[in-house]
Structure formats: C-alpha cells, structure tokens
Coordinates of C-alpha atoms and ligand atoms in Angstrom, one line a residue:
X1 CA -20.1 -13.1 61.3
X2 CA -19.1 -17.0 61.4
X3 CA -15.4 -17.7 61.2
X4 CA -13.8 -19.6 58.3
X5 CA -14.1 -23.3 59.4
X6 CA -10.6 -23.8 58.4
X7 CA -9.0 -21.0 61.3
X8 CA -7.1 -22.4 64.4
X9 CA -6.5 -20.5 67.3
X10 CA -4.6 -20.9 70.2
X11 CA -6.2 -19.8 74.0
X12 CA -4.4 -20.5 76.9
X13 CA -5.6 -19.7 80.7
X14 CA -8.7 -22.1 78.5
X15 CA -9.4 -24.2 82.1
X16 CA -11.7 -20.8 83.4
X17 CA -12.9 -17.8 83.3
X18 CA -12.0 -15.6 80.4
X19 CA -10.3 -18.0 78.8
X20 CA -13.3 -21.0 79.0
X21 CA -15.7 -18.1 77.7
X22 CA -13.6 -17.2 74.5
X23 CA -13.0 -20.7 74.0
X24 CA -16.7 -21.5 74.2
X25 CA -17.2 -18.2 71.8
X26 CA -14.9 -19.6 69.2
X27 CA -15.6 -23.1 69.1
X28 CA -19.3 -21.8 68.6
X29 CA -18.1 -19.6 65.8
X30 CA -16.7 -22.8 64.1
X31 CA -12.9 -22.3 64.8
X32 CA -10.1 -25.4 65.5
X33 CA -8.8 -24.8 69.2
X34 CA -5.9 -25.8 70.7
X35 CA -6.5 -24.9 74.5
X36 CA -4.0 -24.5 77.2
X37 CA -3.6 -24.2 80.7
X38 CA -2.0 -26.4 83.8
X39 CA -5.1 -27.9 84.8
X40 CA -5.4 -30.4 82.2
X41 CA -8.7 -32.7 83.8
X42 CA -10.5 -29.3 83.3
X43 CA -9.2 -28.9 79.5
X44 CA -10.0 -32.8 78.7
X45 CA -13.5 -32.2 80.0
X46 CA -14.0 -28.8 78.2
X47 CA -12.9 -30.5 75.0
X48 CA -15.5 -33.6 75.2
X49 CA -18.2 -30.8 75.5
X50 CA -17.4 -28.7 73.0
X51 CA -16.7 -31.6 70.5
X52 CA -20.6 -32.7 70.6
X53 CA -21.4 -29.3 69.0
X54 CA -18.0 -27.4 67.6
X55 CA -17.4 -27.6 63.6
X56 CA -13.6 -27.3 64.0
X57 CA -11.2 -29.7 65.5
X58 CA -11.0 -29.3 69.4
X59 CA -7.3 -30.2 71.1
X60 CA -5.3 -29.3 74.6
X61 CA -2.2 -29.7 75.8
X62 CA -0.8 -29.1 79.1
X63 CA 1.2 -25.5 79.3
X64 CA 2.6 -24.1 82.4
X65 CA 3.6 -20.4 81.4
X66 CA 6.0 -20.6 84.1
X67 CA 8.2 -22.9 82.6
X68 CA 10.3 -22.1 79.1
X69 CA 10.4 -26.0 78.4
X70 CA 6.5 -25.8 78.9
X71 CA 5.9 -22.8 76.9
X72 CA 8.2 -23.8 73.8
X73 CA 6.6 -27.4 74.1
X74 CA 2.9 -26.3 73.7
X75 CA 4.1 -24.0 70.5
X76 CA 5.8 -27.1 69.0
X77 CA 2.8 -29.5 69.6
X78 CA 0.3 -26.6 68.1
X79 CA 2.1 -26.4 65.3
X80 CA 2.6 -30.0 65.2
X81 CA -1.4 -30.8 65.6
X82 CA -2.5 -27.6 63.0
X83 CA 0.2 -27.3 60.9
X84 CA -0.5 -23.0 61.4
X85 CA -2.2 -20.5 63.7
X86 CA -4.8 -17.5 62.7
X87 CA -4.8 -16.2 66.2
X88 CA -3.1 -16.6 69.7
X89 CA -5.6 -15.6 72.4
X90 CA -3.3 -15.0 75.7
X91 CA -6.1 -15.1 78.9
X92 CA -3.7 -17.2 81.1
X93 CA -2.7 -14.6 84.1
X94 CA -2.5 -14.7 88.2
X95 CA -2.7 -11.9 90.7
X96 CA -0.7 -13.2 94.1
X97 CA -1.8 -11.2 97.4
X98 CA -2.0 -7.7 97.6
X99 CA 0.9 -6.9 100.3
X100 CA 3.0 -4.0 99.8
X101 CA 6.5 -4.0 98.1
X102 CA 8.2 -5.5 101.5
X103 CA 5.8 -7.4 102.4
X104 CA 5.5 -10.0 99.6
X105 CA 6.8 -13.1 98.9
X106 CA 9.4 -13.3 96.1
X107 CA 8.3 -16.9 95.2
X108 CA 4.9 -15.3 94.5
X109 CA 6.8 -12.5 92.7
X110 CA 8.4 -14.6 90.3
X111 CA 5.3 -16.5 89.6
X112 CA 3.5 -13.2 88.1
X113 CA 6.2 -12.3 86.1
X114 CA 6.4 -15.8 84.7
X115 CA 2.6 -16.3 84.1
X116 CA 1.8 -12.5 82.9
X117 CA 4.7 -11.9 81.1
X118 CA 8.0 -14.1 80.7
X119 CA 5.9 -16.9 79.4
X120 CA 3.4 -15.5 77.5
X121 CA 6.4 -13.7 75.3
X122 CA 8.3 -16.8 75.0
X123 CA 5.0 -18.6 73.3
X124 CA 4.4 -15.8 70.8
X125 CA 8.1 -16.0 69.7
X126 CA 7.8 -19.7 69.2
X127 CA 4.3 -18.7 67.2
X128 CA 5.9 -15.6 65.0
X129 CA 7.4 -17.6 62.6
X130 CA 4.2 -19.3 61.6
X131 CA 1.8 -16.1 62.2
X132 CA 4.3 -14.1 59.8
X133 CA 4.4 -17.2 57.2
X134 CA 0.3 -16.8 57.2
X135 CA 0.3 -13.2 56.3
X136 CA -2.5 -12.7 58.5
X137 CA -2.4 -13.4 61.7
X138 CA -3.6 -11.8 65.3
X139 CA -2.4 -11.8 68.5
X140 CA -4.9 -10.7 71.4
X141 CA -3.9 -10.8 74.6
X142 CA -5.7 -10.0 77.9
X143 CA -4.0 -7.7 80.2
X144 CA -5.7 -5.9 83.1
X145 CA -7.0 -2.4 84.2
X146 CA -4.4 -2.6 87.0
X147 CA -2.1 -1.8 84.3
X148 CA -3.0 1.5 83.6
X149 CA -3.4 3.4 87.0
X150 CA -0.7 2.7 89.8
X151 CA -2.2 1.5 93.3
X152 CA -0.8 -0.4 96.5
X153 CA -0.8 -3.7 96.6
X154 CA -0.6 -4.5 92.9
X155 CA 3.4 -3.9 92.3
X156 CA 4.3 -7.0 90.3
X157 CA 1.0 -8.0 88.9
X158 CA 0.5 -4.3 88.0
X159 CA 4.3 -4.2 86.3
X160 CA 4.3 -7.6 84.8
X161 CA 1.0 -6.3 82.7
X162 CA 2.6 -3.1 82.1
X163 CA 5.6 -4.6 80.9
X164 CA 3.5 -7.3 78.2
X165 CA 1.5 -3.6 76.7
X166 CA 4.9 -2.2 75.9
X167 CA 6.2 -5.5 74.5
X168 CA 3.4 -5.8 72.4
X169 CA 3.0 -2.0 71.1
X170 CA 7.2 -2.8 70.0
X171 CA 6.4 -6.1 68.3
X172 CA 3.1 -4.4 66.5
X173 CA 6.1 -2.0 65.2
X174 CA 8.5 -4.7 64.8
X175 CA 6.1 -6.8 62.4
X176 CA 4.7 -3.7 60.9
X177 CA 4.1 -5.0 57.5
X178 CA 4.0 -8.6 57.7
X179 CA -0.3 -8.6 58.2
X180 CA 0.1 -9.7 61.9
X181 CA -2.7 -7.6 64.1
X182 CA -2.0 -7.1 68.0
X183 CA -4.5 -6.1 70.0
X184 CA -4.3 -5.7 74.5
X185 CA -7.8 -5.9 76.2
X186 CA -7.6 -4.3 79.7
X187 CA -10.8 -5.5 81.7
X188 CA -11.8 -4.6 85.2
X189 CA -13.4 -6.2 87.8
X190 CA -14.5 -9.6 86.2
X191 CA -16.2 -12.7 87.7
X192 CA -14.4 -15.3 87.5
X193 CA -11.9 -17.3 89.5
X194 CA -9.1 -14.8 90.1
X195 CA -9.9 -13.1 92.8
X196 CA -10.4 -16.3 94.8
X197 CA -6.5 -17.3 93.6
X198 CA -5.9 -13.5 94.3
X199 CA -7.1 -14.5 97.6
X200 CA -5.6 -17.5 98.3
X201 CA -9.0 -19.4 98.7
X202 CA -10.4 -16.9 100.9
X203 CA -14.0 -16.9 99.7
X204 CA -15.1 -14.2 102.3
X205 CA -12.3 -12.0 101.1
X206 CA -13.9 -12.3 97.7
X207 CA -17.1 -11.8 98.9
X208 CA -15.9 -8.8 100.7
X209 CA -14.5 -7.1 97.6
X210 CA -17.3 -7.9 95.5
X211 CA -19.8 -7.2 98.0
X212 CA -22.9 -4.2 96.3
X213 CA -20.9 -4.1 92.8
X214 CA -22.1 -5.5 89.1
X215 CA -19.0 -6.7 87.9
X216 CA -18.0 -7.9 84.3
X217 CA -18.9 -11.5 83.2
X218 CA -16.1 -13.5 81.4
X219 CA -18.5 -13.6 78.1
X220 CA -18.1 -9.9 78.5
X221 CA -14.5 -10.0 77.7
X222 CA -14.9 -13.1 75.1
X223 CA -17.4 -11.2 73.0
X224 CA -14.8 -7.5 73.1
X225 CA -12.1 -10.7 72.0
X226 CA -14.5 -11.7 69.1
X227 CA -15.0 -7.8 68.3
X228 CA -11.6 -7.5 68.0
X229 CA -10.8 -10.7 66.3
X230 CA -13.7 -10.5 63.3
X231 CA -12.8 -7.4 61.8
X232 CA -11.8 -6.6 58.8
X233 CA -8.0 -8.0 57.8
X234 CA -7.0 -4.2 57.2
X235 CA -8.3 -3.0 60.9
X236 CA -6.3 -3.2 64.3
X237 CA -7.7 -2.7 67.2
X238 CA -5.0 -1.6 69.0
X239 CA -6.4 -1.4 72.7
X240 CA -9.8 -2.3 74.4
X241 CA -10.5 -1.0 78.0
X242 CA -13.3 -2.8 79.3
X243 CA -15.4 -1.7 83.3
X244 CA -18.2 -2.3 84.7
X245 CA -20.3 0.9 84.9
X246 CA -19.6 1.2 88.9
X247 CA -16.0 1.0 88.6
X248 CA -13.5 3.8 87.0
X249 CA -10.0 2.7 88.1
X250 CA -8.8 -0.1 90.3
X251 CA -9.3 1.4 93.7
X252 CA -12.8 3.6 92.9
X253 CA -15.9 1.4 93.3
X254 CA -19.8 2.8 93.3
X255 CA -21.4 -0.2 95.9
X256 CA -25.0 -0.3 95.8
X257 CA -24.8 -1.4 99.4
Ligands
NAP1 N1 -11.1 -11.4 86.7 C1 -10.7 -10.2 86.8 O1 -11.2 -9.4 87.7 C2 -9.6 -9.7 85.9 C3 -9.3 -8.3 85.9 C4 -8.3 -7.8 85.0 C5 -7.6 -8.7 84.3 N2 -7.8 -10.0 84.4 C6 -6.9 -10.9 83.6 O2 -7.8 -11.7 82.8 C7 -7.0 -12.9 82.5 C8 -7.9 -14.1 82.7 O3 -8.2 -14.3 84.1 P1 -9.6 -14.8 84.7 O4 -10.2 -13.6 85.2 O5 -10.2 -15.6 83.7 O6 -9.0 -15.6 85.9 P2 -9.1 -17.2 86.2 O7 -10.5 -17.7 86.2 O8 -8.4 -17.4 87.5 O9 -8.3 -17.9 85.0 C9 -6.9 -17.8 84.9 C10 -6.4 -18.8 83.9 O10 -5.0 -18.7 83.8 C11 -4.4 -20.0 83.9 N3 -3.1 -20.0 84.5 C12 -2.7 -19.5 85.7 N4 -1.4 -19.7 85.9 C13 -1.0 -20.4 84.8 C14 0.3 -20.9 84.4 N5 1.4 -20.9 85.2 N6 0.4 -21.5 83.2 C15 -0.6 -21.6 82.4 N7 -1.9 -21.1 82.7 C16 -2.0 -20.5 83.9 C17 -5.4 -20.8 84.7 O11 -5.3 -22.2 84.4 P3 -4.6 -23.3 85.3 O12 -4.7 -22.9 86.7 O13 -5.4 -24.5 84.9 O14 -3.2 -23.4 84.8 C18 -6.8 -20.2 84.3 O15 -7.2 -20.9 83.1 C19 -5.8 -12.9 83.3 O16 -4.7 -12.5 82.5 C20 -6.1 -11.8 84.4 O17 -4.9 -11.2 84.8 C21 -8.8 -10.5 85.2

C-alpha cells in the first residue's frame, strides 16, 4: 500500500537506527517528514538523500527531548512547516549503564526519564490539538522489551518505558472517540547504535553482548511501524512485541557460540 502523497509525519530519534529506517520506510512510501533528533549534521545529510528520490516534502529541525523549550519548539515549527500531522512516530530513546539502583548516576537517571518519557509526552501534547483537529490521526511510539519483564540493571530505562505504555493506554482512553490510533512497539535486541551509547563507547562490551546472537535489524522495527501505521482507519493496533527468535525476555539469550 503507498501512502497518500499529501500525509506528514513526524519521527524523532530520525539521526539512527530505528528511527533512520522508518524515516527511510516513509519517505519511500511517499510521505512529507519532519525529522528530529539532537544530531542535526546527521538529519541535514539524511534529508539531501532522501530528497533525490522522496515524493513528499523532506524537513528537520533540531529537538533535544530533554529540554521542554526544545520539545514545544519542534511541535510549533512542525506545525508551522505542515500546517497538520497524520502520524507522530516517537523512536528517540537512551539506555544509560546498567549499574544497580545505588550505583548509578542521577545525572544519567534524569536523562532517561527526560528522553524516554518527560519529553516524548510533552511533544504529543503540543501535537493533540492538531491530531484531534484531523480526525485521524496515529501516534506510534517505540518502547522496549525491557519494559515488560523486570531485570537488574535496567531500573530507570526499564520504568521510564513502563511509565510512556501506561500514559499512552490512558490517552488511547482519553481521546477515545476523536479517530486518534495509539499504538507501543516493544522490540528486543536490535542492531543499531544503542547499545554502544548503552555502553558508553565501549565497542567490546557491545561485542560482548552481541557475541553468537541474530539480533533484530532497525528495518525490522520500521516495517512492524509501517504494519501498524497502513491499516485500515477503523483498526488499532494496540501493542506490537517484536524478538529475535534467540531471545524471549531481556536476560534469556540462545548464543550459537
Ligand atoms: N536497539 C535496541 O536493542 C532497542 C531495544 C529495545 C528498545 N529500543 C528503543 O528503540 C528506540 C530507538 O533506538 P535505536 O535502537 O534506534 O537506538 P539509536 O541508534 O541509539 O537511536 C536513538 C535515537 O534517539 C535519539 N535521541 C537520543 N537522545 C535524544 C534526545 N535527548 N533528544 C532527541 N533525540 C534523542 C538519537 O539522536 P541524537 O543522538 O542525534 O539526538 C537517535 O536518533 C529507543 O526508544 C530505544 O529505547 C532499542
């Protein structure tokens, strides 16, 4: 199914993983963008690429999810640039360390609740206004496996993801009605560039971990969004778990070697 040329959605985390692959996804499927993340030399170069072969209108603005200013800022400028929004794709997210409870850094602590959740809220509550004036409207937002089974190391990143599935299972009941869909994708093990932030740049840590598994690919995740996203205006898809075969909760992995 090709989109209707004249949708616009909005992806942030756009710079990588996830986020790049649904952006690529859409843009192929003839949708306007409006991409953010922080890393805006990323975003500019993402957007000259895609304009060679994208039907729609390609933009991106700068968004830090940890920041309210930044977060209202990118909604205004969306709007500003589309004039509406079919669908707000959230990928941004960060996983900080994996110390225990007394271990970690409050900084770091703050920074995952920002990023997974206080922000992400803030931008759909500048966006409901315009989703609920459309009639029909999605929001799909990447959360994590992590969510769903509690294990050490993981207590922020874990309940800052936990937190953004109840928030949006209350707004699907709070805009019950007004033709908005919400749908929370919960992926596993994925290749992409968060483990290596999970890490702090530690490649042989993220070698470690990966080390005799098949993990998911980012277009993996972009093609359960586009599921999701293309059906028909009167089906939800609530919820989308998503693992690679060798993996059935965060802390039990089948390794090949
Ligand atoms: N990969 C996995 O194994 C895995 C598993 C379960 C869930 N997830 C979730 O999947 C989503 C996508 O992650 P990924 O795997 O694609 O990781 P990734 O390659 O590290 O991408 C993360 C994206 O989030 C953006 N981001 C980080 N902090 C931000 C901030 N303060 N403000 C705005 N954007 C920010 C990054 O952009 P900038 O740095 O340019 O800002 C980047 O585009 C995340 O929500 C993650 O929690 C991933």
């Amino acid at each position: 199914m090709t989109a209707d040329k004249s949708k616009v959605a909005i992806i942030t985390g756009a710079s990588s993983g996830i986020g790049k692959a649904v952006a690529d996804l859409f843009a192929h499927k003839g949708y306007s963008l409006m991409l953010g993340a922080r890393r805006i030399d990323r975003l500019e170069k993402l957007v000259n690429t895609m304009k060679k072969s994208s039907s729609g209108k390609i933009s991106f603005c700068e968004l830090d999810l940890t920041s309210t200013d930044s977060c209202v800022d990118f909604a205004v400028k969306s709007l500003k640039e589309f004039n509406k929004v079919d669908i707000v794709i959230n990928c941004a997210g960060v996983a900080l360390g994996r110390e225990t409870a007394e271990a970690a850094n409050p900084s770091e602590w703050e920074k995952m609740i920002h990023t997974n959740y206080s922000g992400p809220i803030r931008l759909f509550r500048e966006l409901l206004p315009a989703m609920k004036e459309l009639g029909d409207a999605h929001i799909i937002n990447i959360g994590a496996l992590a969510a769903l089974h509690p294990h050490p190391g993981s207590v922020i990143y874990a309940s800052a993801k936990e937190a953004m599935r109840m928030f949006l299972k209350c707004l699907r009941e709070d805009m019950l009605g007004s033709g908005i869909r919400i749908t929370n994708i919960d992926p596993g093990i994925t290749k992409t560039e968060f483990a290596l932030v999970r890490f702090r740049g530690n490649e042989n840590g993220v070698s470690k971990m990966l080390e005799g598994l098949s993990p998911l690919e980012a277009v993996d995740i972009a093609e359960c969004v586009w599921f999701a996203a293309s059906r028909p205006k009167h089906v939800n898809i609530d919820q989308i778990t998503v693992l690679p075969t060798d993996q059935s909760s965060p802390t039990r992995l089948h390794r090949t070697t």
